[in-house]
Coordinates of C-alpha atoms in Angstrom, one line a residue:
X508 CA -30.9 -0.4 -13.8
X509 CA -32.4 -3.4 -15.6
X510 CA -32.0 -6.7 -13.8
X511 CA -32.5 -10.0 -15.3
X512 CA -35.0 -12.1 -12.9
X513 CA -34.8 -15.3 -15.6
X514 CA -31.5 -16.6 -15.5
X515 CA -30.5 -18.3 -12.3
X516 CA -27.0 -18.2 -10.8
X517 CA -25.1 -20.3 -8.1
X518 CA -23.0 -18.6 -5.6
X519 CA -19.8 -19.8 -3.9
X520 CA -19.8 -18.4 -0.3
X521 CA -17.6 -19.5 2.7
X522 CA -16.9 -22.9 1.2
X523 CA -20.9 -23.4 0.2
X524 CA -22.8 -23.3 -2.9
X525 CA -25.9 -21.2 -2.6
X526 CA -28.9 -20.5 -5.1
X527 CA -30.0 -20.6 -7.7
X528 CA -30.5 -16.9 -7.4
X529 CA -31.6 -14.3 -10.0
X530 CA -29.7 -11.1 -10.7
X531 CA -32.2 -9.0 -8.5
X532 CA -31.8 -11.4 -5.4
X533 CA -27.9 -11.2 -5.9
X534 CA -28.2 -7.5 -5.9
X535 CA -30.2 -7.6 -2.5
X536 CA -27.6 -10.0 -1.3
X537 CA -24.9 -7.6 -2.1
X538 CA -26.7 -4.8 -0.4
X539 CA -27.3 -6.5 2.8
X540 CA -23.4 -7.6 2.6
X541 CA -24.3 -11.4 2.8
X542 CA -22.1 -11.7 -0.2
X543 CA -19.2 -9.5 -1.9
X544 CA -18.3 -9.0 -5.2
X545 CA -15.3 -11.3 -5.2
X546 CA -17.5 -14.3 -4.4
X547 CA -17.8 -16.5 -7.4
X548 CA -21.0 -17.2 -9.4
X549 CA -21.9 -19.5 -12.3
X550 CA -25.1 -19.5 -14.7
X551 CA -26.1 -23.1 -16.1
X552 CA -23.3 -24.6 -18.4
X553 CA -21.0 -21.8 -17.6
X554 CA -17.7 -21.5 -15.6
X555 CA -17.2 -20.0 -12.2
X556 CA -16.1 -16.3 -12.3
X557 CA -15.9 -13.2 -9.8
X558 CA -19.0 -11.0 -9.6
X559 CA -17.0 -8.2 -10.3
X560 CA -15.7 -9.6 -13.5
X561 CA -18.9 -10.4 -15.2
X562 CA -20.4 -8.0 -17.6
X563 CA -24.0 -8.9 -16.3
X564 CA -23.2 -7.5 -13.0
X565 CA -21.0 -4.6 -14.0
X566 CA -24.0 -2.2 -13.7
X567 CA -24.8 -3.7 -10.0
X568 CA -21.1 -3.2 -9.0
X569 CA -21.1 0.5 -10.0
X570 CA -24.4 0.9 -8.3
X571 CA -23.1 -0.5 -5.1
X572 CA -20.0 2.0 -5.3
X573 CA -22.8 5.0 -5.5
X574 CA -24.8 3.5 -2.8
X575 CA -21.7 2.7 -0.4
X576 CA -20.1 6.0 -0.6
X577 CA -23.0 8.4 -1.5
X578 CA -25.1 7.5 1.4
X579 CA -22.5 8.5 4.0
X580 CA -22.1 12.2 2.6
X581 CA -25.1 14.0 4.3
X582 CA -25.0 13.0 7.6
X583 CA -22.6 13.6 10.8
X584 CA -21.4 11.0 13.1
X585 CA -19.5 11.3 16.1
X586 CA -16.8 9.0 17.9
X587 CA -18.0 7.0 20.8
X588 CA -15.9 5.8 23.6
X589 CA -16.1 2.3 22.1
X590 CA -15.1 3.5 18.5
X591 CA -11.7 2.3 17.5
X592 CA -11.6 4.7 14.5
X593 CA -8.4 7.4 14.8
X594 CA -9.0 10.9 14.7
X595 CA -6.6 13.6 14.7
X596 CA -7.0 14.8 18.2
X597 CA -8.1 11.4 19.8
X598 CA -5.9 9.5 22.0
X599 CA -5.8 5.7 20.9
X600 CA -6.5 3.6 23.7
X601 CA -4.1 0.5 24.5
X602 CA -7.1 -1.8 23.6
X603 CA -6.9 -0.6 19.9
X604 CA -3.2 -1.4 20.1
X605 CA -3.7 -4.7 21.4
X606 CA -6.4 -5.7 18.7
X607 CA -3.8 -4.8 15.9
X608 CA -0.8 -6.3 17.3
X609 CA 0.3 -9.9 18.3
X610 CA 1.2 -10.9 22.0
X611 CA 5.2 -10.2 22.0
X612 CA 5.6 -12.9 25.1
X613 CA 3.7 -16.3 24.8
X614 CA 3.3 -16.5 28.6
X615 CA 0.7 -14.8 30.6
X616 CA 2.1 -12.6 33.5
X617 CA -0.7 -14.1 35.9
X618 CA 1.2 -17.6 35.1
X619 CA 4.6 -16.4 36.0
X620 CA 5.5 -17.2 39.7
X621 CA 7.8 -15.2 41.6
X622 CA 9.4 -16.4 44.6
X623 CA 9.5 -14.5 47.8
X624 CA 13.5 -13.9 48.3
X625 CA 13.1 -13.7 52.1
X626 CA 11.2 -17.0 52.3
X627 CA 14.0 -18.9 50.3
X628 CA 16.7 -17.4 52.3
X629 CA 15.1 -18.1 55.6
X630 CA 14.5 -21.9 54.7
X631 CA 18.1 -22.4 53.4
X632 CA 21.0 -23.2 55.7
X633 CA 24.5 -22.2 55.1
X634 CA 26.6 -25.2 53.6
X635 CA 29.2 -26.8 55.9
X636 CA 32.6 -26.8 54.7
X637 CA 34.3 -30.1 54.9
X638 CA 38.1 -30.7 54.8
X639 CA 37.9 -32.0 51.4
X640 CA 36.4 -28.7 50.2
X641 CA 39.3 -26.7 51.7
X642 CA 41.8 -24.9 49.2
X643 CA 45.1 -23.6 50.1
X644 CA 46.2 -20.0 49.4
X645 CA 48.9 -21.3 47.1
X646 CA 46.4 -23.2 45.0
X647 CA 43.9 -20.0 45.0
X648 CA 47.0 -17.7 43.9
X649 CA 47.7 -20.1 41.2
X650 CA 44.1 -20.1 39.8
X651 CA 44.2 -16.3 39.8
X652 CA 47.2 -16.3 37.9
X653 CA 45.9 -18.8 35.2
X654 CA 42.8 -16.5 35.2
X655 CA 44.5 -13.3 34.6
X656 CA 46.7 -14.8 31.8
X657 CA 43.6 -16.1 30.0
X658 CA 42.0 -12.6 30.4
X659 CA 45.1 -10.9 28.9
X660 CA 45.1 -13.4 25.9
X661 CA 41.2 -12.8 25.2
X662 CA 41.9 -8.9 25.3
X663 CA 44.9 -9.3 22.7
X664 CA 42.8 -11.5 20.5
X665 CA 39.7 -9.2 20.7
X666 CA 42.3 -6.0 19.9
X667 CA 43.9 -8.0 16.9
X668 CA 40.3 -8.7 15.3
X669 CA 39.1 -5.2 15.9
X670 CA 42.3 -3.9 14.2
X671 CA 42.0 -6.3 11.3
X672 CA 38.3 -5.5 10.8
X673 CA 39.1 -1.7 10.9
X674 CA 42.1 -2.2 8.5
X675 CA 40.0 -3.8 6.0
X676 CA 37.0 -1.4 6.2
X677 CA 39.5 1.6 5.7
X678 CA 41.4 -0.5 2.7
X679 CA 37.8 -1.2 1.3
X680 CA 36.5 2.5 1.6
X681 CA 40.0 3.8 0.1
X682 CA 39.8 1.4 -2.7
X683 CA 36.2 2.1 -3.5
X684 CA 37.2 6.0 -3.5
X685 CA 40.2 5.4 -5.6
X686 CA 38.1 3.4 -8.3
X687 CA 35.6 6.1 -8.3
X688 CA 38.2 8.8 -8.7
X689 CA 39.7 7.0 -11.5
X690 CA 36.2 6.9 -13.3
X691 CA 36.3 9.0 -16.6
X692 CA 33.6 11.4 -17.4
X693 CA 32.0 9.2 -20.0
X694 CA 31.6 6.5 -17.4
X695 CA 30.0 9.0 -14.9
X696 CA 27.6 9.8 -17.8
X697 CA 26.5 6.3 -18.4
X698 CA 25.9 5.7 -14.7
X699 CA 23.9 9.1 -14.6
X700 CA 21.8 7.8 -17.8
X701 CA 20.6 4.9 -15.7
X702 CA 18.8 7.3 -13.2
X703 CA 17.9 9.8 -16.0
X704 CA 16.0 7.2 -18.2
X705 CA 14.2 6.0 -15.1
X706 CA 12.8 9.5 -14.2
X707 CA 15.2 10.0 -11.1
X708 CA 16.3 13.3 -12.2
X709 CA 17.4 14.1 -8.4
X710 CA 20.0 11.2 -8.5
X711 CA 21.1 11.8 -12.1
X712 CA 22.0 15.4 -11.6
X713 CA 24.9 15.3 -9.0
X714 CA 26.4 12.4 -11.0
X715 CA 26.2 14.5 -14.2
X716 CA 27.7 17.4 -12.6
X717 CA 30.8 15.3 -11.4
X718 CA 31.0 14.3 -15.1
X719 CA 30.6 17.9 -16.3
X720 CA 33.4 18.9 -13.8
X721 CA 35.8 16.2 -15.3
X722 CA 35.1 17.2 -18.9
X723 CA 33.3 20.7 -19.4
X724 CA 33.5 20.3 -23.4
X725 CA 31.4 17.3 -23.7
X726 CA 28.4 18.5 -25.5
X727 CA 26.3 15.0 -24.6
X728 CA 26.9 15.9 -20.9
X729 CA 26.1 19.5 -21.1
X730 CA 22.8 18.6 -23.0
X731 CA 21.9 16.2 -20.4
X732 CA 22.7 18.5 -17.4
X733 CA 21.3 21.7 -18.5
X734 CA 17.5 20.6 -18.3
X735 CA 17.8 18.9 -15.0
X736 CA 19.5 22.1 -13.7
X737 CA 16.7 24.5 -14.9
X738 CA 14.2 22.0 -13.4
X739 CA 15.8 21.4 -9.9
X740 CA 17.9 24.4 -9.4
X741 CA 16.3 27.3 -11.3
X742 CA 18.3 29.7 -9.4
X743 CA 21.0 28.8 -11.8
X744 CA 19.1 29.6 -14.9
X745 CA 21.5 32.3 -16.1
X746 CA 24.3 29.5 -16.4
X747 CA 21.6 27.2 -18.0
X748 CA 21.2 29.9 -20.6
X749 CA 24.9 30.4 -21.3
X750 CA 25.3 26.6 -21.6
X751 CA 22.2 26.3 -23.8
X752 CA 23.7 29.3 -26.2
X753 CA 27.1 27.6 -26.4
X754 CA 25.6 24.2 -27.5
X755 CA 23.2 25.7 -30.1
X756 CA 26.1 27.7 -31.7
X757 CA 28.6 24.9 -31.9
X758 CA 26.4 21.9 -32.9
X759 CA 23.1 20.8 -34.8
X760 CA 22.3 17.7 -32.8
X761 CA 19.3 18.2 -30.6
X762 CA 18.9 21.7 -31.3
X763 CA 15.2 21.6 -31.1
X764 CA 15.2 20.3 -27.5
X765 CA 18.0 22.8 -26.4
X766 CA 15.9 25.7 -27.9
X767 CA 12.6 24.6 -26.3
X768 CA 14.4 24.6 -23.1
X769 CA 15.6 28.2 -23.5
X770 CA 12.2 29.1 -24.4
X771 CA 10.8 27.4 -21.1
X772 CA 13.1 29.5 -18.9
X773 CA 12.2 32.6 -20.8
X774 CA 8.4 31.5 -20.2
X775 CA 9.0 31.4 -16.6
X776 CA 10.7 34.9 -16.6
X777 CA 7.6 36.1 -18.5
X778 CA 9.7 36.9 -21.6
X779 CA 7.0 35.5 -23.8
X780 CA 8.1 37.3 -27.1
X781 CA 11.5 35.8 -27.2
X782 CA 10.2 32.2 -26.1
X783 CA 7.9 32.1 -28.9
X784 CA 10.7 33.0 -31.2
X785 CA 12.7 30.0 -30.0
X786 CA 9.9 27.6 -30.0
X787 CA 9.2 28.4 -33.7
X788 CA 12.9 27.9 -34.4
X789 CA 12.7 24.6 -32.7
X790 CA 9.9 23.6 -35.0
X791 CA 11.6 24.6 -38.0
X792 CA 14.5 22.4 -37.0
X793 CA 12.2 19.6 -36.2
X794 CA 8.3 19.9 -37.1
X795 CA 7.4 17.0 -35.2
X796 CA 8.9 18.2 -31.9
X797 CA 5.7 17.8 -29.9
X798 CA 7.3 19.6 -26.8
X799 CA 7.5 22.7 -28.5
X800 CA 3.9 22.9 -30.0
X801 CA 2.9 22.1 -26.1
X802 CA 5.0 24.8 -24.8
X803 CA 3.4 27.3 -27.5
X804 CA 0.0 26.3 -26.1
X805 CA 1.1 27.0 -22.5
X806 CA 2.1 30.8 -23.6
X807 CA -1.1 31.5 -25.4
X808 CA -3.0 29.9 -22.4
X809 CA -1.5 32.4 -19.9
X810 CA -2.0 35.2 -22.4
X811 CA -5.8 34.4 -22.2
X812 CA -6.0 32.9 -25.9
X813 CA -7.6 29.6 -24.9
X814 CA -8.7 28.7 -28.3
X815 CA -5.4 29.0 -29.9
X816 CA -3.7 27.3 -26.9
X817 CA -6.4 24.5 -27.3
X818 CA -5.3 24.1 -31.0
X819 CA -1.7 24.0 -30.1
X820 CA -2.4 21.2 -27.5
X821 CA -4.2 19.3 -30.1
X822 CA -1.4 19.4 -32.5
X823 CA 1.0 18.3 -29.7
X824 CA -1.3 15.1 -29.1
X825 CA -1.8 14.3 -32.8
X826 CA 1.9 14.7 -33.9
X827 CA 3.4 11.1 -34.7
X828 CA 7.1 10.7 -33.6
X829 CA 9.2 8.0 -32.4
X830 CA 9.5 9.8 -29.2
X831 CA 8.0 7.6 -26.6
X832 CA 7.7 10.0 -23.7
X833 CA 4.3 10.6 -21.7
X834 CA 2.0 13.2 -23.2
X835 CA -0.7 13.0 -20.4
X836 CA -0.1 16.5 -19.2
X837 CA -1.0 17.8 -22.7
X838 CA -4.6 16.2 -22.6
X839 CA -5.3 17.6 -19.2
X840 CA -3.9 21.2 -20.5
X841 CA -6.2 20.9 -23.4
X842 CA -9.1 20.0 -21.0
X843 CA -8.4 23.0 -18.8
X844 CA -8.1 25.2 -21.8
X845 CA -11.5 24.3 -22.7
X846 CA -13.2 25.0 -19.2
X847 CA -11.6 28.5 -19.4
X848 CA -12.9 28.9 -23.0
X849 CA -16.4 27.7 -21.9
X850 CA -16.5 30.4 -19.3
X851 CA -15.3 32.9 -21.5
X852 CA -17.7 32.1 -24.4
X853 CA -20.5 31.2 -22.1
X854 CA -20.9 27.9 -24.2
X855 CA -21.2 24.5 -22.4
X856 CA -20.1 22.9 -25.7
X857 CA -16.6 23.2 -24.6
X858 CA -17.6 21.6 -21.2
X859 CA -19.2 18.6 -22.9
X860 CA -16.3 18.2 -25.0
X861 CA -13.7 18.3 -22.4
X862 CA -16.0 15.8 -20.4
X863 CA -16.0 13.2 -23.3
X864 CA -12.1 13.8 -23.5
X865 CA -11.5 13.2 -20.0
X866 CA -13.8 9.8 -20.2
X867 CA -11.4 8.7 -23.0
X868 CA -8.3 9.8 -21.3
X869 CA -9.0 8.0 -18.0
X870 CA -9.9 4.8 -20.0
X871 CA -6.5 4.7 -21.3
X872 CA -3.8 6.5 -19.3
X873 CA -2.4 6.0 -15.8
X874 CA -0.6 9.4 -15.5
X875 CA -2.6 12.6 -13.9
X876 CA -5.5 10.3 -12.9
X877 CA -6.2 12.2 -9.5
X878 CA -6.0 15.4 -11.3
X879 CA -8.3 14.2 -14.2
X880 CA -11.0 13.0 -11.7
X881 CA -10.9 16.4 -10.0
X882 CA -11.4 18.2 -13.3
X883 CA -14.3 15.6 -14.0
X884 CA -16.0 16.4 -11.0
X885 CA -15.7 20.3 -11.5
X886 CA -17.1 20.0 -15.0
X887 CA -20.1 17.7 -13.9
X888 CA -20.9 20.4 -11.2
X889 CA -20.8 23.1 -13.8
X890 CA -23.1 21.0 -16.1
X891 CA -25.3 20.5 -12.9
X892 CA -24.8 16.6 -12.9
X893 CA -24.5 16.3 -9.3
X894 CA -24.7 12.5 -9.1
X895 CA -21.7 12.2 -11.7
X896 CA -19.9 14.7 -9.9
X897 CA -20.0 12.8 -6.5
X898 CA -19.1 9.7 -8.2
X899 CA -16.1 11.4 -9.6
X900 CA -15.1 12.6 -6.0
X901 CA -15.3 9.1 -4.8
X902 CA -13.0 7.9 -7.8
X903 CA -10.8 10.9 -7.1
X904 CA -10.2 9.9 -3.3
X905 CA -9.8 6.3 -4.2
X906 CA -6.9 7.1 -6.5
X907 CA -3.3 6.4 -5.4
X908 CA -1.9 9.9 -4.5
X909 CA 1.6 9.0 -5.8
X910 CA 0.5 8.2 -9.3
X911 CA 1.5 11.6 -11.0
X912 CA 4.7 12.1 -9.3
X913 CA 5.6 8.4 -9.8
X914 CA 5.4 8.9 -13.9
X915 CA 8.5 10.2 -15.7
X916 CA 8.1 13.6 -17.2
X917 CA 10.1 15.4 -19.8
X918 CA 11.9 18.2 -18.2
X919 CA 11.7 20.7 -21.1
X920 CA 7.7 20.4 -20.9
X921 CA 5.8 23.6 -19.2
X922 CA 3.2 21.7 -17.2
X923 CA 2.3 24.9 -15.1
X924 CA -1.5 25.2 -16.2
X925 CA -2.3 21.8 -14.4
X926 CA -0.1 22.4 -11.4
X927 CA -1.9 21.7 -8.1
X928 CA -1.6 25.3 -7.0
X929 CA -3.8 26.1 -10.3
X930 CA -6.3 23.5 -9.5
X931 CA -6.8 24.1 -6.0
X932 CA -9.6 27.1 -6.6
X933 CA -11.7 24.5 -8.7
X934 CA -11.2 21.8 -5.7
X935 CA -12.5 24.6 -3.4
X936 CA -15.5 25.5 -5.6
X937 CA -16.5 21.7 -5.6
X938 CA -16.1 21.6 -1.6
X939 CA -18.6 24.7 -1.2
X940 CA -21.3 22.9 -3.3
X941 CA -20.7 19.9 -1.0
X942 CA -19.6 21.4 2.6
X943 CA -21.5 18.9 4.6
X944 CA -20.0 15.8 2.8
X945 CA -17.2 14.1 4.4
X946 CA -15.8 12.8 1.1
X947 CA -15.6 16.3 -0.5
X948 CA -13.6 17.4 2.3
X949 CA -11.2 14.4 2.1
X950 CA -11.0 15.6 -1.6
X951 CA -10.0 19.0 -0.6
X952 CA -7.5 17.6 2.0
X953 CA -5.9 15.7 -1.0
X954 CA -5.6 19.2 -2.8
X955 CA -4.0 20.9 -0.1
X956 CA -1.5 18.0 0.6
X957 CA -0.3 17.9 -2.9
X958 CA 0.3 21.7 -2.5
X959 CA 3.8 22.6 -1.3
X960 CA 3.5 24.2 2.3
X961 CA -0.1 23.3 2.8
X962 CA 0.7 20.5 5.1
X963 CA -1.0 21.8 8.3
X964 CA -3.9 22.9 6.4
X965 CA -4.5 19.2 5.0
X966 CA -4.1 17.8 8.2
X967 CA -6.8 20.4 9.6
X968 CA -9.1 19.7 6.7
X969 CA -8.8 15.8 7.2
X970 CA -9.8 16.3 10.7
X971 CA -13.1 17.9 9.9
X972 CA -13.8 15.2 7.5
X973 CA -13.1 12.7 10.1
X974 CA -15.2 14.2 12.6
X975 CA -18.2 14.1 10.2
X976 CA -17.8 10.3 9.2
X977 CA -15.1 8.6 11.3
X978 CA -16.0 5.2 9.6
X979 CA -15.4 6.2 6.3
X980 CA -12.5 4.1 4.9
X981 CA -11.4 6.5 2.2
X982 CA -11.2 9.2 4.8
X983 CA -9.1 7.2 7.1
X984 CA -7.1 6.2 4.2
X985 CA -6.2 9.8 3.3
X986 CA -5.6 10.5 6.8
X987 CA -3.0 7.5 7.1
X988 CA -1.4 9.0 4.0
X989 CA -1.2 12.5 5.3
X990 CA 0.7 11.1 8.5
X991 CA 3.0 9.0 6.0
X992 CA 3.7 12.2 4.0
X993 CA 4.7 14.2 7.1
X994 CA 6.9 11.3 8.6
X995 CA 4.7 10.0 11.1
X996 CA 4.9 6.0 10.1
X997 CA 3.8 4.5 13.2
X998 CA 0.4 6.6 13.2
X999 CA 0.1 6.1 9.6
X1000 CA 0.3 2.4 9.7
X1001 CA -2.1 2.0 12.7
X1002 CA -4.7 4.3 10.8
X1003 CA -4.0 2.4 7.5
X1004 CA -4.7 -1.0 9.3
X1005 CA -7.9 0.6 10.5
X1006 CA -9.0 1.6 7.2
X1007 CA -8.6 -1.9 5.8
X1008 CA -10.8 -3.1 8.6
X1009 CA -13.5 -0.5 7.5
X1010 CA -13.4 -1.3 4.0
X1011 CA -16.0 -3.8 4.6
X1012 CA -17.3 -3.7 0.8
X1013 CA -14.1 -4.9 -0.3
X1014 CA -14.3 -2.5 -3.3
X1015 CA -11.6 0.0 -2.3
X1016 CA -7.9 -0.1 -3.3
X1017 CA -6.7 3.0 -1.6
X1018 CA -6.4 1.5 2.2
X1019 CA -4.2 -1.3 0.7
X1020 CA -2.3 1.1 -1.5
X1021 CA -1.4 3.3 1.6
X1022 CA -0.5 0.0 3.9
X1023 CA 1.8 -1.3 1.1
X1024 CA 3.9 1.7 0.9
X1025 CA 4.0 1.9 4.5
X1026 CA 5.2 -1.8 4.7
X1027 CA 7.9 -1.1 2.1
X1028 CA 9.2 2.1 4.1
X1029 CA 9.7 -0.3 7.3
X1030 CA 11.2 -2.9 4.8
X1031 CA 8.4 -5.5 5.6
X1032 CA 8.3 -6.8 2.1
X1033 CA 6.2 -9.8 2.6
X1034 CA 3.4 -7.5 4.2
X1035 CA 3.8 -5.0 1.2
X1036 CA 3.5 -8.0 -1.3
X1037 CA 0.3 -9.2 0.6
X1038 CA -1.5 -5.7 0.1
X1039 CA -0.2 -5.0 -3.6
X1040 CA -1.7 -8.6 -4.6
X1041 CA -5.0 -7.3 -3.0
X1042 CA -4.8 -4.2 -4.8
X1043 CA -4.1 -6.1 -8.1
X1044 CA -7.0 -8.6 -7.5
X1045 CA -9.5 -5.5 -6.9
X1046 CA -8.1 -3.4 -9.9
X1047 CA -5.9 -5.4 -12.4
X1048 CA -5.6 -2.0 -14.5
X1049 CA -3.7 -0.2 -11.7
X1050 CA -0.1 0.2 -12.5
X1051 CA 0.9 1.0 -8.6
X1052 CA 0.4 -2.7 -7.6
X1053 CA 2.9 -4.0 -10.5
X1054 CA 5.5 -1.4 -9.5
X1055 CA 5.2 -2.3 -5.9
X1056 CA 5.4 -6.2 -6.7
X1057 CA 8.4 -6.0 -9.0
X1058 CA 10.2 -3.8 -6.5
X1059 CA 9.3 -6.3 -3.5
X1060 CA 9.7 -9.4 -5.5
X1061 CA 13.4 -8.2 -6.3
X1062 CA 14.0 -7.5 -2.7
X1063 CA 12.8 -10.9 -1.8
X1064 CA 14.8 -12.5 -4.6
X1065 CA 11.8 -14.0 -6.4
X1066 CA 13.0 -13.3 -9.8
X1067 CA 10.6 -15.1 -11.8
X1068 CA 7.6 -13.0 -10.2
X1069 CA 9.6 -10.1 -10.4
X1070 CA 10.0 -10.4 -14.2
X1071 CA 6.4 -11.1 -14.5
X1072 CA 5.3 -8.1 -12.8
X1073 CA 7.7 -5.9 -14.3
X1074 CA 6.7 -6.9 -18.0
X1075 CA 2.9 -6.6 -17.3
X1076 CA 3.3 -3.1 -15.4
X1077 CA 5.3 -1.8 -18.5
X1078 CA 2.5 -2.6 -20.7
X1079 CA 0.1 -0.8 -18.7
X1080 CA 2.3 2.3 -18.4
X1081 CA 5.8 2.6 -19.7
X1082 CA 6.6 5.5 -17.8
X1083 CA 6.1 4.5 -14.4
X1084 CA 9.3 5.0 -12.3
X1085 CA 9.0 2.5 -9.9
X1086 CA 9.0 -0.1 -12.8
X1087 CA 11.8 1.7 -14.6
X1088 CA 13.7 1.7 -11.0
X1089 CA 13.1 -1.8 -10.6
X1090 CA 14.7 -2.5 -14.1
X1091 CA 18.0 -0.5 -13.2
X1092 CA 18.2 -2.6 -10.1
X1093 CA 17.8 -5.9 -12.2
X1094 CA 20.3 -4.7 -14.5
X1095 CA 22.8 -4.1 -11.4
X1096 CA 22.0 -7.7 -10.1
X1097 CA 22.9 -9.1 -13.8
X1098 CA 19.3 -10.1 -14.6
X1099 CA 18.1 -10.1 -18.2
X1100 CA 14.5 -9.3 -18.4
X1101 CA 12.7 -9.6 -21.8
X1102 CA 10.1 -6.6 -21.8
X1103 CA 8.2 -7.6 -24.8

């Protein structure tokens, strides 16, 4: 790293202007944590800017990342009694909770005076009854009658109110049910399309099923429901195949998509020959249908024909079409093919090609980032570049674990070569090489929690990572994420707060991402906004913050800020489901958002 010792810089810190300093001196101040990368600096005759935003300091910031997280990987730390970092088995003391929460009662208990009841009774004399205070039995009876009459009146009024409210609610429900019953199949289809185009297939499917039951001859409804049934209800594939055959024989519209869907089901049933025939039929109908090229690549991949698979994936990427769906999975499947090809041909050229392609992909796309960093670390280890591999691990762990699943996917595309259960063995190979590193085990915990049915294994693995380095903010963040994924919100919130406290370098986004998601779950939208804004300041290119801010601003009725977040986020990733959902909610609110 080459640092300029000639140019002097002024530094703003804690309301003071310090300096002038050279780049080398600023680097030393950052290492000693006397300043941080979000302090402002200015060279002579230049405006003030954040350290992290200046090209002159980009190399310094990257070096700090490596120093910050590389130095903790080869030593073991234990938790002392004064340590407030949560582990899996550690019982959190009440002092930790007191540090994290404000006092509920503004009064101290030692300031509350409790009188001795016996003392009060002994000092008070019974009051004497004068003649003027004496009431006759007749007057007492009258008061009692008036009291009873008033009580009956109150009860009658209360019963009337309850009956009125119950009647209104019942009428409202019946009227709503009546209106829903009167909806046509076309209206149900339009309602389902809102969720379909937002990538919420789980919400779209039951509405489409209602539309289908109302009109089983509507080809548009059948074309929409068939791929969702194949995706979400694979046990009904025989019904889907019959539906597809009926559609193919009776219409020409979307035939390439229907044939690709049929081939997808046949591929899952290992009927590869028929699947290939249908995919080639799809391409004869539409030679620009990239989904068919991609699925042909998957068939050759599972047949061990990695070079042919790679070529199909390249074609799927290069095809120009008006179809705006994401192709992130195709890029990664091409990389996976090259990794297998390198092992098969004993040729590292394919690994170097894959590494270069991953660098380009990560510079442009938001989808599949965690998987991409995992593949990057594995390739670097294969190329014996340990430093780059460790750097990739840090980036993989610091990535929002929800990014992939929160991007809309085309339901007719086969993504099986990059499923987490296929990537897990490579993840474990990397961990074996770095068995003493806490962050390598944290990466392994991520690989496990992303695999269905491995929740307990993930929790045990993160416990091992914490025992090695309980003060690592990334490890604590993933610990919080695992608790959140398992439904333990209170534990997740506490650990996420501790991860933020441990993030002293202020370089990591993950602690704030996890905290923001937890705040949204408990409908504390102000808390969520605060954390998403921090994420956005640290990494303006991360789409998660824009999706979170759009949703939270909409809930808070801050419509101008909502629109800004929505438009900026869609420019980064037009397939990010939280943004698409926010757009649907805005339409329901009657807001017109210009997304240009």
